[in-house]
Structure formats: structure tokens, C-alpha cells
Coordinates of C-alpha atoms and ligand atoms in Angstrom, one line a residue:
M11 CA -23.3 4.1 12.7
S12 CA -22.4 1.0 10.7
L13 CA -19.8 -1.5 11.9
I14 CA -17.5 -0.7 9.0
S15 CA -17.5 3.1 9.5
N16 CA -17.1 2.5 13.2
N17 CA -14.1 0.3 12.6
L18 CA -12.6 2.8 10.1
Q19 CA -12.8 5.5 12.8
V20 CA -10.9 3.3 15.2
V21 CA -8.3 2.4 12.6
R22 CA -7.8 6.0 11.7
A23 CA -7.4 7.0 15.4
D24 CA -4.9 4.2 15.8
L25 CA -3.0 5.3 12.8
I26 CA -2.8 8.9 14.1
A27 CA -1.7 7.6 17.5
A28 CA 1.0 5.5 16.0
A29 CA 2.2 8.4 13.9
N30 CA 2.3 10.7 16.9
A31 CA 4.2 8.1 18.9
A32 CA 6.8 7.8 16.1
G33 CA 7.1 11.6 15.8
R34 CA 5.7 11.5 12.3
L35 CA 2.8 13.3 10.6
P36 CA -0.3 11.2 10.2
E37 CA -0.8 12.7 6.7
E38 CA 2.4 11.0 5.6
I39 CA 0.6 7.6 6.0
S40 CA -2.1 6.5 3.6
L41 CA -4.7 4.0 4.7
M42 CA -5.6 1.2 2.2
A43 CA -8.8 -0.7 3.0
V44 CA -8.2 -4.4 2.0
S45 CA -11.6 -5.4 0.8
K46 CA -10.8 -8.9 -0.5
T47 CA -13.7 -11.4 0.1
F48 CA -16.1 -8.5 1.0
D49 CA -18.6 -7.3 -1.6
E50 CA -19.3 -4.0 -3.3
H51 CA -21.7 -3.0 -0.5
A52 CA -18.9 -3.2 2.0
V53 CA -16.7 -1.0 -0.3
L54 CA -19.5 1.6 -0.6
E55 CA -20.0 1.7 3.1
A56 CA -16.3 2.4 3.7
A57 CA -16.4 4.9 0.8
A58 CA -19.4 6.6 2.5
S59 CA -17.0 7.2 5.5
G60 CA -14.5 8.8 3.3
Q61 CA -12.3 5.8 2.4
R62 CA -10.9 6.1 -1.1
I63 CA -8.0 3.5 -1.4
F64 CA -9.0 -0.1 -1.7
G65 CA -6.8 -3.2 -2.0
E66 CA -7.7 -6.5 -3.7
N67 CA -5.9 -9.9 -3.9
Y68 CA -7.9 -11.9 -6.5
V69 CA -8.2 -10.6 -10.0
Q70 CA -11.6 -11.9 -11.1
E71 CA -13.2 -11.1 -7.8
A72 CA -11.7 -7.6 -7.9
V73 CA -12.7 -6.8 -11.5
D74 CA -16.3 -7.9 -10.8
K75 CA -16.4 -5.8 -7.7
I76 CA -14.9 -2.7 -9.4
D77 CA -17.5 -3.0 -12.2
R78 CA -20.4 -3.4 -9.7
T79 CA -19.2 -0.5 -7.6
R80 CA -19.0 1.8 -10.6
L81 CA -22.5 0.8 -11.7
L82 CA -23.9 1.7 -8.2
A83 CA -21.8 4.8 -7.7
P84 CA -20.7 6.2 -11.1
D85 CA -19.5 9.5 -9.7
L86 CA -17.4 8.0 -7.0
H87 CA -13.6 8.0 -7.7
L88 CA -11.9 5.1 -5.9
D89 CA -8.2 4.1 -6.1
W90 CA -7.9 0.4 -6.7
H91 CA -4.6 -1.3 -5.7
F92 CA -3.7 -4.9 -6.6
I93 CA -1.8 -6.6 -3.7
G94 CA -2.1 -10.3 -4.5
P95 CA 0.1 -12.9 -6.3
I96 CA 0.1 -12.4 -10.1
Q97 CA -0.2 -15.0 -12.8
S98 CA 1.0 -13.9 -16.2
N99 CA -2.4 -14.7 -17.8
K100 CA -4.0 -12.1 -15.5
T101 CA -1.7 -9.1 -16.1
K102 CA -4.0 -7.5 -18.8
L103 CA -7.0 -7.3 -16.5
I104 CA -4.7 -5.9 -13.8
A105 CA -3.2 -3.3 -16.1
E106 CA -6.7 -2.2 -17.3
N107 CA -8.4 -2.0 -13.9
F108 CA -6.0 -0.9 -11.3
A109 CA -4.1 2.3 -10.5
W110 CA -1.4 0.6 -8.4
V111 CA 0.2 -2.9 -8.2
H112 CA 2.1 -3.7 -5.0
S113 CA 3.0 -7.3 -5.7
V114 CA 5.4 -7.1 -8.7
D115 CA 8.2 -9.7 -8.1
R116 CA 9.6 -10.7 -11.4
E117 CA 10.6 -9.1 -14.7
K118 CA 8.1 -11.0 -16.9
I119 CA 5.2 -9.7 -14.9
A120 CA 6.5 -6.1 -15.0
Q121 CA 7.1 -6.3 -18.8
R122 CA 3.6 -7.5 -19.4
L123 CA 2.0 -4.9 -17.1
S124 CA 3.8 -2.2 -19.0
E125 CA 2.9 -3.5 -22.4
Q126 CA -0.7 -4.0 -21.5
R127 CA -1.3 -0.7 -19.7
P128 CA -3.9 1.1 -21.9
A129 CA -2.3 3.9 -23.9
D130 CA -4.6 6.6 -22.5
A131 CA -4.1 5.7 -18.9
A132 CA -1.6 7.2 -16.5
P133 CA 1.5 5.0 -15.8
L134 CA 0.7 2.1 -13.5
N135 CA 2.2 2.8 -10.1
I136 CA 4.4 -0.1 -9.0
C137 CA 5.7 -1.4 -5.7
I138 CA 8.2 -4.3 -5.8
Q139 CA 7.2 -7.0 -3.3
V140 CA 10.2 -8.2 -1.3
N141 CA 10.3 -11.5 0.6
I142 CA 11.9 -9.7 3.5
S143 CA 11.8 -12.6 5.9
K144 CA 13.1 -15.0 3.2
E145 CA 10.3 -17.5 3.7
E146 CA 10.2 -20.4 1.3
S147 CA 6.4 -20.3 0.7
K148 CA 6.1 -16.5 0.3
S149 CA 5.9 -14.4 -2.8
G150 CA 8.3 -11.6 -3.4
V151 CA 11.8 -11.1 -4.7
M152 CA 14.7 -12.0 -2.4
P153 CA 16.2 -8.8 -0.9
E154 CA 19.5 -9.4 -2.8
D155 CA 17.6 -9.4 -6.1
C156 CA 15.5 -6.3 -5.5
L157 CA 17.8 -3.7 -7.1
S158 CA 18.2 -5.6 -10.3
L159 CA 14.3 -5.9 -10.6
A160 CA 14.0 -2.2 -9.7
E161 CA 16.5 -1.4 -12.5
F162 CA 14.3 -3.3 -14.9
V163 CA 11.1 -1.7 -13.8
V164 CA 12.3 1.9 -14.1
Q165 CA 13.1 1.6 -17.8
L166 CA 9.6 0.4 -18.7
P167 CA 7.6 3.2 -20.3
H168 CA 4.1 2.6 -18.8
L169 CA 5.1 1.9 -15.2
A170 CA 6.1 4.3 -12.4
L171 CA 8.2 2.6 -9.7
R172 CA 7.0 4.0 -6.3
G173 CA 8.6 1.8 -3.7
L174 CA 8.7 -1.6 -1.9
M175 CA 6.1 -3.8 -0.3
A176 CA 6.5 -6.7 2.1
V177 CA 4.5 -9.1 4.2
P178 CA 7.0 -10.2 6.9
R179 CA 6.8 -13.4 8.8
A180 CA 3.8 -13.2 11.1
S181 CA 4.9 -12.4 14.7
D182 CA 3.3 -11.1 17.9
D183 CA 6.6 -9.8 19.0
V184 CA 6.9 -6.0 18.2
V185 CA 10.7 -6.1 18.2
E186 CA 10.7 -8.8 15.6
Q187 CA 8.0 -7.0 13.6
R188 CA 10.0 -3.8 13.6
L189 CA 13.2 -5.5 12.6
A190 CA 11.7 -6.8 9.4
F191 CA 10.1 -3.5 8.6
R192 CA 13.4 -1.7 9.3
Q193 CA 15.1 -4.1 6.8
L194 CA 12.6 -3.2 4.2
R195 CA 13.1 0.5 4.7
Q196 CA 16.9 0.2 4.6
L197 CA 16.6 -1.8 1.4
Q198 CA 14.4 0.9 -0.1
D199 CA 17.0 3.6 0.9
Q200 CA 19.8 1.5 -0.9
V201 CA 17.6 1.1 -4.0
Q202 CA 16.9 4.8 -4.1
I203 CA 20.5 5.7 -3.9
A204 CA 21.4 3.3 -6.7
L205 CA 18.6 4.6 -8.9
G206 CA 19.4 8.2 -8.3
N207 CA 17.1 10.5 -10.4
R208 CA 15.7 7.6 -12.4
A209 CA 12.9 7.1 -9.7
R210 CA 11.5 8.7 -6.7
L211 CA 10.6 6.0 -4.2
D212 CA 8.0 7.7 -2.0
T213 CA 6.1 4.6 -0.9
L214 CA 6.8 2.0 1.7
S215 CA 3.9 -0.3 1.6
M216 CA 4.0 -2.2 4.9
G217 CA 1.8 -2.9 7.9
M218 CA -1.4 -4.9 8.2
S219 CA -4.1 -5.3 11.0
G220 CA -1.7 -7.2 13.3
D221 CA 1.4 -5.0 12.9
M222 CA 0.4 -1.5 11.8
Q223 CA 2.0 0.3 14.7
A224 CA 5.4 -1.4 14.2
A225 CA 5.3 -0.6 10.5
I226 CA 4.4 3.1 11.1
A227 CA 7.2 3.3 13.7
E228 CA 9.6 2.1 11.0
G229 CA 8.5 4.5 8.3
S230 CA 5.5 3.0 6.5
T231 CA 3.8 5.4 4.1
M232 CA 0.9 3.0 3.3
V233 CA -0.7 0.5 5.6
R234 CA -2.9 -2.2 4.2
I235 CA -5.7 -3.0 6.6
G236 CA -8.3 -5.7 6.0
S237 CA -9.8 -7.5 9.0
N238 CA -9.7 -4.5 11.4
I239 CA -11.9 -2.6 9.0
F240 CA -14.2 -5.2 7.4
G241 CA -14.1 -7.9 10.1
K242 CA -12.8 -11.5 10.0
R243 CA -12.7 -13.1 6.5
T244 CA -14.9 -16.2 6.6
Y245 CA -14.3 -17.5 3.1
A246 CA -11.6 -17.5 0.5
T247 CA -11.8 -17.2 -3.3
A248 CA -9.2 -18.3 -5.7
Ligands
PLP310 C1 -5.0 -9.7 3.2 C2 -3.8 -8.8 3.0 C3 -3.8 -7.7 3.8 C4 -4.7 -7.3 4.9 O1 -4.6 -8.2 6.0 P1 -5.3 -8.0 7.5 O2 -4.5 -8.8 8.4 O3 -6.7 -8.5 7.3 O4 -5.3 -6.6 7.8 C5 -2.7 -6.8 3.6 N1 -1.8 -7.1 2.7 C6 -1.8 -8.2 1.9 C7 -0.8 -8.4 0.9 C8 -2.9 -9.1 2.0 O5 -2.9 -10.2 1.3

């Protein structure tokens, strides 16, 4: 068995164990494989083990990888999710190549993604990225500005607001990890109440390799796992 498929089995087992420990159904929690810095062969290996949702951070790297994956496996349907910082000159490529974007944190980006979504495509699924730990260097809208951005996103015709996403301050302390995730879940509940039937927020995108269990305990519906599936990232692209 390949290393990636072996890792995937371990991560899936961990996900199920974390769901059980939280009294939740494992089927409520989707597993995104974050393939940034790994190539199309790594993606195809994961896909051969049944993985279908892939996350990418760098637009050009991702678009090249999506094209090469389609060339090698034309009949394979994968769900590509964009999770990286977004520059406005890259929104067209994102709108054309992805099914989901988890990192929307300002109106201008949302507006452009809606305008540039191809007419024949389904609405682009959106999570608003929240700077839940209020770190100066981090992307994401501040929690107090989240509702106003959500109000803006729901009235855009080619976007479907699905929920919130966060990358909390890194911590080895499970109590601290859970506190940040709980704050995101509570914010999502508040936004849902304020939006009423204008949106159905069914996605809480939280939890990475180092804090998946805490995120699942606090209600995550989509965990984004990179290094525990593909191994340590040894290079970075920009
Ligand atoms: C890289 C990345 C991940 C995956 O991180 P790991 O620690 O490797 O699991 C998840 N979410 C975002 C936004 C990322 O940039």
C-alpha cells in the first residue's frame, strides 16, 4: 500500500474516532485533502483511495495541477476547494476552476468571484474566512465584521454562502484550540440567525493536521488535512 493511502486510512480512522468521542456521526464531517506543494501524482494516489475533495492555496500551482489531473484521469470527478489568500487579479482563475472558496474575507473579492463565475456553472460555494484569534498577520475578516460581509455575499447571484472558515492561532493546548473553534461556531450561529432564510450555513470549515480532534469536538463539518495525508511540505510556492 502506498504511503498516501496508508496515511488516508489513519486520518479517516482518527476522524471517525473523534466524531464518536464527540457523540457525532462521522458522515457529518467531510475530509478535505490539502494537496498544496504536492503534484498531480499525489492527488491521483489519494483519489485511488477514494478521496474526492482537494484543497489548494496557490492559484497558478492549483490550476496547472487541476489541468494535469484531468488530462491523466478525464473521467475522475474531483471537488477542488480554494483555501489560500486571494489577490484580486486571481479571482477569474479561481471562479473558473474551483467548486468552493473558503478564504473570502472582503467584499471586493466576493463581488469579483460572483461576476467572473462562468454562466453555465453552479453557484460558487463560499465560506467566509474569519480571523478568529485576531492575529495581526493573519488573513480573514475580524469577527465583528463577519455579519456585514455575509450580508453582502448572500445577495450576490453567482455565489452560495455555505459557512465560515478559520485558521486559529497555532497551539498545542487542546483547551485553547477548542475555545477558538467554539468562538467560530458561535459566530456562525449568530450569522445564521441574522440571515434567516436568506442562507443555509451548513459548513464549518475548521481543523487541520494539528487540531482536527478539537475542531470535530466543537462542530466542524469539514476538516482540511495536509501534512498528515501527504507528508511534510518541503518547499513553498508563491
Ligand atoms: C496548509 C493548510 C491546511 C493544511 O495544513 P496541515 O497542517 O498540513 O494539515 C489547512 N488549511 C489551510 C488554510 C492551509 O493553508
